[in-house]
mmCIF file of C-alpha atoms in Angstrom:
data_model
loop_
_atom_site.group_PDB
_atom_site.id
_atom_site.type_symbol
_atom_site.label_atom_id
_atom_site.label_comp_id
_atom_site.label_asym_id
_atom_site.label_seq_id
_atom_site.Cartn_x
_atom_site.Cartn_y
_atom_site.Cartn_z
ATOM 1 C CA ASP A 1 26.503 -31.609 82.619
ATOM 2 C CA THR A 2 26.995 -28.382 85.300
ATOM 3 C CA ALA A 3 27.463 -30.022 88.938
ATOM 4 C CA VAL A 4 25.923 -27.141 90.723
ATOM 5 C CA SER A 5 23.342 -24.821 89.022
ATOM 6 C CA GLN A 6 21.882 -21.665 90.369
ATOM 7 C CA THR A 7 19.153 -19.702 88.152
ATOM 8 C CA PRO A 8 19.070 -16.837 87.926
ATOM 9 C CA LYS A 9 22.559 -16.096 87.060
ATOM 10 C CA TYR A 10 22.125 -11.899 87.529
ATOM 11 C CA LEU A 11 18.981 -10.361 88.924
ATOM 12 C CA VAL A 12 17.927 -6.567 89.309
ATOM 13 C CA THR A 13 15.242 -5.429 90.996
ATOM 14 C CA GLN A 14 13.550 -2.744 93.999
ATOM 15 C CA MET A 15 13.511 -3.287 96.845
ATOM 16 C CA GLY A 16 10.549 -3.838 98.751
ATOM 17 C CA ASN A 17 9.650 -6.974 96.138
ATOM 18 C CA ASP A 18 9.879 -11.021 96.512
ATOM 19 C CA LYS A 19 12.375 -13.120 94.518
ATOM 20 C CA SER A 20 13.449 -16.656 94.568
ATOM 21 C CA ILE A 21 16.968 -17.958 93.982
ATOM 22 C CA LYS A 22 17.094 -21.946 92.885
ATOM 23 C CA CYS A 23 20.009 -24.285 93.077
ATOM 24 C CA GLU A 24 20.739 -28.277 91.313
ATOM 25 C CA GLN A 25 23.562 -30.477 91.982
ATOM 26 C CA ASN A 26 23.373 -33.380 90.139
ATOM 27 C CA LEU A 27 26.528 -35.685 92.669
ATOM 28 C CA GLY A 28 24.429 -37.010 93.783
ATOM 29 C CA HIS A 29 25.411 -35.155 97.488
ATOM 30 C CA ASP A 30 23.508 -35.561 100.799
ATOM 31 C CA THR A 31 24.586 -31.447 101.679
ATOM 32 C CA MET A 32 23.263 -28.370 100.347
ATOM 33 C CA TYR A 33 24.902 -24.738 101.727
ATOM 34 C CA TRP A 34 23.660 -21.343 100.365
ATOM 35 C CA TYR A 35 26.769 -18.680 101.190
ATOM 36 C CA LYS A 36 26.418 -14.568 100.331
ATOM 37 C CA GLN A 37 29.818 -12.739 99.063
ATOM 38 C CA ASP A 38 29.196 -9.459 99.783
ATOM 39 C CA SER A 39 30.921 -6.192 98.140
ATOM 40 C CA LYS A 40 34.357 -6.756 100.789
ATOM 41 C CA LYS A 41 34.355 -10.483 99.420
ATOM 42 C CA PHE A 42 33.620 -12.267 102.128
ATOM 43 C CA LEU A 43 31.940 -15.151 102.070
ATOM 44 C CA LYS A 44 29.933 -15.755 104.806
ATOM 45 C CA ILE A 45 27.423 -18.627 105.129
ATOM 46 C CA MET A 46 23.540 -18.515 105.872
ATOM 47 C CA PHE A 47 22.232 -22.000 106.096
ATOM 48 C CA SER A 48 23.196 -25.569 105.365
ATOM 49 C CA TYR A 49 21.104 -28.569 104.358
ATOM 50 C CA ASN A 50 21.504 -32.471 105.076
ATOM 51 C CA ASN A 51 19.365 -35.102 102.684
ATOM 52 C CA LYS A 52 16.114 -31.571 103.305
ATOM 53 C CA GLU A 53 17.195 -30.968 106.957
ATOM 54 C CA LEU A 54 18.000 -27.901 107.752
ATOM 55 C CA ILE A 55 21.532 -28.087 110.075
ATOM 56 C CA ILE A 56 22.980 -24.830 110.104
ATOM 57 C CA ASN A 57 21.412 -21.647 109.751
ATOM 58 C CA GLU A 58 23.691 -18.451 110.613
ATOM 59 C CA THR A 59 22.750 -14.830 111.920
ATOM 60 C CA VAL A 60 20.582 -14.101 108.841
ATOM 61 C CA PRO A 61 17.195 -12.041 108.783
ATOM 62 C CA ASN A 62 13.758 -14.536 108.416
ATOM 63 C CA ARG A 63 13.418 -12.344 105.406
ATOM 64 C CA PHE A 64 15.462 -14.923 104.314
ATOM 65 C CA SER A 65 14.346 -18.822 104.241
ATOM 66 C CA PRO A 66 15.174 -21.810 102.514
ATOM 67 C CA LYS A 67 13.456 -24.881 101.130
ATOM 68 C CA SER A 68 14.705 -28.289 99.841
ATOM 69 C CA PRO A 69 12.221 -30.037 99.007
ATOM 70 C CA ASP A 70 15.451 -32.279 98.226
ATOM 71 C CA LYS A 71 18.225 -33.202 98.680
ATOM 72 C CA ALA A 72 19.047 -32.699 95.235
ATOM 73 C CA HIS A 73 17.368 -29.248 95.808
ATOM 74 C CA LEU A 74 17.562 -25.791 97.389
ATOM 75 C CA ASN A 75 15.978 -22.850 97.118
ATOM 76 C CA LEU A 76 16.479 -19.578 99.201
ATOM 77 C CA HIS A 77 13.323 -17.078 98.647
ATOM 78 C CA ILE A 78 14.050 -13.672 100.282
ATOM 79 C CA ASN A 79 11.156 -11.518 101.147
ATOM 80 C CA SER A 80 11.423 -7.661 101.055
ATOM 81 C CA LEU A 81 14.385 -6.782 99.713
ATOM 82 C CA GLU A 82 16.798 -3.930 100.805
ATOM 83 C CA LEU A 83 19.266 -2.337 99.438
ATOM 84 C CA GLY A 84 21.603 -4.320 101.764
ATOM 85 C CA ASP A 85 20.904 -7.495 100.283
ATOM 86 C CA SER A 86 23.231 -7.104 97.299
ATOM 87 C CA ALA A 87 25.443 -9.403 96.576
ATOM 88 C CA VAL A 88 26.616 -12.767 95.793
ATOM 89 C CA TYR A 89 24.411 -15.713 96.367
ATOM 90 C CA PHE A 90 26.025 -18.745 95.926
ATOM 91 C CA CYS A 91 24.711 -22.278 95.765
ATOM 92 C CA ALA A 92 27.537 -25.133 97.011
ATOM 93 C CA SER A 93 27.214 -29.279 97.586
ATOM 94 C CA SER A 94 29.234 -31.887 99.033
ATOM 95 C CA GLN A 95 30.159 -35.509 100.216
ATOM 96 C CA THR A 96 29.194 -35.766 104.078
ATOM 97 C CA ASP A 97 32.749 -35.823 104.146
ATOM 98 C CA LEU A 98 34.442 -32.412 104.445
ATOM 99 C CA ASN A 99 37.262 -33.056 103.748
ATOM 100 C CA TYR A 100 36.282 -33.345 99.756
ATOM 101 C CA GLY A 101 35.157 -29.615 100.429
ATOM 102 C CA TYR A 102 32.604 -27.686 98.584
ATOM 103 C CA THR A 103 30.942 -27.542 94.677
ATOM 104 C CA PHE A 104 29.972 -24.161 94.090
ATOM 105 C CA GLY A 105 27.403 -23.226 91.874
ATOM 106 C CA SER A 106 28.016 -19.862 89.834
ATOM 107 C CA GLY A 107 26.242 -17.687 91.941
ATOM 108 C CA THR A 108 23.873 -15.092 91.628
ATOM 109 C CA ARG A 109 24.157 -12.103 91.540
ATOM 110 C CA LEU A 110 21.630 -9.803 92.993
ATOM 111 C CA THR A 111 21.151 -5.741 92.951
ATOM 112 C CA VAL A 112 18.154 -4.044 94.847
ATOM 113 C CA VAL A 113 18.013 -0.752 93.602
ATOM 114 C CA ARG B 1 38.964 -11.528 116.132
ATOM 115 C CA LYS B 2 38.292 -12.937 112.049
ATOM 116 C CA GLU B 3 38.556 -16.756 112.712
ATOM 117 C CA VAL B 4 40.878 -17.179 109.929
ATOM 118 C CA GLU B 5 42.955 -14.204 108.239
ATOM 119 C CA GLN B 6 44.991 -13.751 104.889
ATOM 120 C CA ASP B 7 46.729 -10.666 104.175
ATOM 121 C CA PRO B 8 44.443 -9.202 101.343
ATOM 122 C CA GLY B 9 47.430 -8.430 99.433
ATOM 123 C CA PRO B 10 47.311 -7.204 96.203
ATOM 124 C CA PHE B 11 50.560 -9.493 95.280
ATOM 125 C CA ASN B 12 52.512 -7.576 91.874
ATOM 126 C CA VAL B 13 54.714 -10.460 90.983
ATOM 127 C CA PRO B 14 56.141 -11.587 86.927
ATOM 128 C CA GLU B 15 55.858 -14.380 85.603
ATOM 129 C CA GLY B 16 58.359 -17.127 87.005
ATOM 130 C CA ALA B 17 58.237 -15.799 90.495
ATOM 131 C CA THR B 18 57.842 -17.537 93.192
ATOM 132 C CA VAL B 19 55.157 -16.334 96.062
ATOM 133 C CA ALA B 20 53.465 -17.239 99.442
ATOM 134 C CA PHE B 21 50.894 -16.539 101.333
ATOM 135 C CA ASN B 22 49.788 -17.501 104.849
ATOM 136 C CA CYS B 23 46.588 -17.363 106.203
ATOM 137 C CA THR B 24 46.112 -17.208 110.211
ATOM 138 C CA TYR B 25 42.981 -19.472 112.186
ATOM 139 C CA SER B 26 41.249 -19.059 115.397
ATOM 140 C CA ASN B 27 39.945 -22.097 115.820
ATOM 141 C CA SER B 28 42.059 -24.973 117.030
ATOM 142 C CA ALA B 29 39.657 -27.698 116.885
ATOM 143 C CA SER B 30 39.780 -26.593 113.910
ATOM 144 C CA GLN B 31 39.883 -30.057 111.656
ATOM 145 C CA SER B 32 40.177 -29.821 107.626
ATOM 146 C CA PHE B 33 42.051 -26.950 105.828
ATOM 147 C CA PHE B 34 41.962 -26.207 102.507
ATOM 148 C CA TRP B 35 42.486 -23.412 99.573
ATOM 149 C CA TYR B 36 40.108 -21.825 96.933
ATOM 150 C CA ARG B 37 41.011 -19.865 94.121
ATOM 151 C CA GLN B 38 38.477 -17.697 92.678
ATOM 152 C CA ASP B 39 38.431 -15.458 89.425
ATOM 153 C CA CYS B 40 36.349 -12.462 88.574
ATOM 154 C CA ARG B 41 33.017 -12.833 88.680
ATOM 155 C CA LYS B 42 33.331 -16.521 88.737
ATOM 156 C CA GLU B 43 32.580 -18.716 92.174
ATOM 157 C CA PRO B 44 35.306 -20.531 94.340
ATOM 158 C CA LYS B 45 36.952 -23.577 93.154
ATOM 159 C CA LEU B 46 39.413 -26.504 95.871
ATOM 160 C CA LEU B 47 42.815 -25.425 94.383
ATOM 161 C CA MET B 48 44.316 -28.088 97.190
ATOM 162 C CA SER B 49 43.962 -29.328 100.090
ATOM 163 C CA VAL B 50 46.121 -29.562 103.520
ATOM 164 C CA TYR B 51 47.436 -31.824 105.375
ATOM 165 C CA SER B 52 49.713 -31.858 108.889
ATOM 166 C CA SER B 53 52.203 -33.456 106.887
ATOM 167 C CA GLY B 54 52.438 -30.691 103.948
ATOM 168 C CA ASN B 55 51.684 -31.277 100.054
ATOM 169 C CA GLU B 56 52.529 -30.842 96.794
ATOM 170 C CA ASP B 57 50.643 -30.820 93.219
ATOM 171 C CA GLY B 58 52.724 -29.802 90.635
ATOM 172 C CA ARG B 59 53.821 -25.978 91.308
ATOM 173 C CA PHE B 60 51.318 -25.572 94.323
ATOM 174 C CA THR B 61 52.605 -26.327 98.406
ATOM 175 C CA ALA B 62 51.113 -26.443 100.826
ATOM 176 C CA GLN B 63 52.324 -26.673 104.730
ATOM 177 C CA LEU B 64 49.382 -26.614 108.084
ATOM 178 C CA ASN B 65 50.847 -25.971 111.174
ATOM 179 C CA ARG B 66 49.185 -26.570 113.639
ATOM 180 C CA ALA B 67 50.601 -25.752 116.681
ATOM 181 C CA SER B 68 50.955 -22.525 115.018
ATOM 182 C CA GLN B 69 47.526 -22.256 113.489
ATOM 183 C CA TYR B 70 48.854 -21.595 110.311
ATOM 184 C CA ILE B 71 48.844 -22.311 106.948
ATOM 185 C CA SER B 72 50.758 -21.525 103.491
ATOM 186 C CA LEU B 73 50.728 -22.032 100.209
ATOM 187 C CA LEU B 74 53.733 -21.334 97.599
ATOM 188 C CA ILE B 75 53.605 -21.459 94.110
ATOM 189 C CA ARG B 76 56.914 -22.184 92.425
ATOM 190 C CA ASP B 77 57.103 -21.046 88.343
ATOM 191 C CA SER B 78 54.064 -18.145 88.812
ATOM 192 C CA LYS B 79 51.553 -18.396 85.444
ATOM 193 C CA LEU B 80 49.627 -15.420 84.650
ATOM 194 C CA SER B 81 46.788 -18.037 84.323
ATOM 195 C CA ASP B 82 48.091 -18.071 88.541
ATOM 196 C CA SER B 83 46.707 -14.729 89.196
ATOM 197 C CA ALA B 84 43.287 -14.932 90.703
ATOM 198 C CA THR B 85 42.564 -14.581 94.581
ATOM 199 C CA TYR B 86 43.313 -17.255 96.742
ATOM 200 C CA LEU B 87 41.036 -18.269 99.799
ATOM 201 C CA CYS B 88 42.378 -20.096 102.516
ATOM 202 C CA VAL B 89 39.423 -21.847 104.001
ATOM 203 C CA VAL B 90 39.036 -24.495 107.397
ATOM 204 C CA THR B 91 36.267 -26.485 108.708
ATOM 205 C CA GLN B 92 36.092 -26.806 112.150
ATOM 206 C CA GLY B 93 34.667 -30.576 111.832
ATOM 207 C CA THR B 94 34.902 -33.607 109.370
ATOM 208 C CA SER B 95 31.135 -33.907 108.139
ATOM 209 C CA TYR B 96 28.079 -31.238 106.807
ATOM 210 C CA GLY B 97 28.662 -28.637 109.257
ATOM 211 C CA LYS B 98 30.328 -25.057 107.285
ATOM 212 C CA LEU B 99 33.782 -24.436 105.947
ATOM 213 C CA THR B 100 35.248 -20.593 106.993
ATOM 214 C CA PHE B 101 36.876 -18.955 104.287
ATOM 215 C CA GLY B 102 39.377 -16.017 104.535
ATOM 216 C CA GLN B 103 39.337 -13.060 102.838
ATOM 217 C CA GLY B 104 41.024 -13.748 100.166
ATOM 218 C CA THR B 105 44.773 -12.762 99.118
ATOM 219 C CA ILE B 106 44.896 -11.145 94.669
ATOM 220 C CA LEU B 107 47.602 -12.170 93.077
ATOM 221 C CA THR B 108 48.422 -10.436 89.927
ATOM 222 C CA VAL B 109 51.017 -12.117 87.900
ATOM 223 C CA HIS B 110 52.058 -9.826 85.397
ATOM 224 C CA PRO B 111 54.808 -10.598 81.765
#
């Protein structure tokens, strides 16, 4: 039973399209995150939600819009995709106490052509 | 200056070797520290937390020096299966804050 699951695993799309990535966790965690890992392998936080409320919003183009319908789900919608959006997007969740670290989903490899 | 800095390597070591990775962080307010492991084309997975007194988990030993803002990971008796990227991670808070990741250090263990 997957703890943090995200779909799709791979996404290839043309510039200008709109796409969504879905994430669900069954760990009972209160906090969920989206991270982006670029071609240089840096993992950078994009957004964080705690109990459906946005608590972290890093400098991300407003073409990226997260949505959390409940604390077990955090989806990411991307409008007007650009070549530079190509990356691996990881969803993660954690307990409120960060001493236990994060649990990551398996990632969505997005390629914009 | 990057918030978390690591030597990207790669480190190429034979099986059975001992290898050490270092990491420095810039924010003296950092409170929690971790080492994560990421296999090729996989998600990062928590390897171990790092405590001020130092801690050990089998062949892995982590150390923290708050005064020097320095974290280390020692792997003894390296196995082929230890080949991965090792990510140094810090967080400023202890509740629903962000984890800040280093670039990672690539380790390859060869026969």
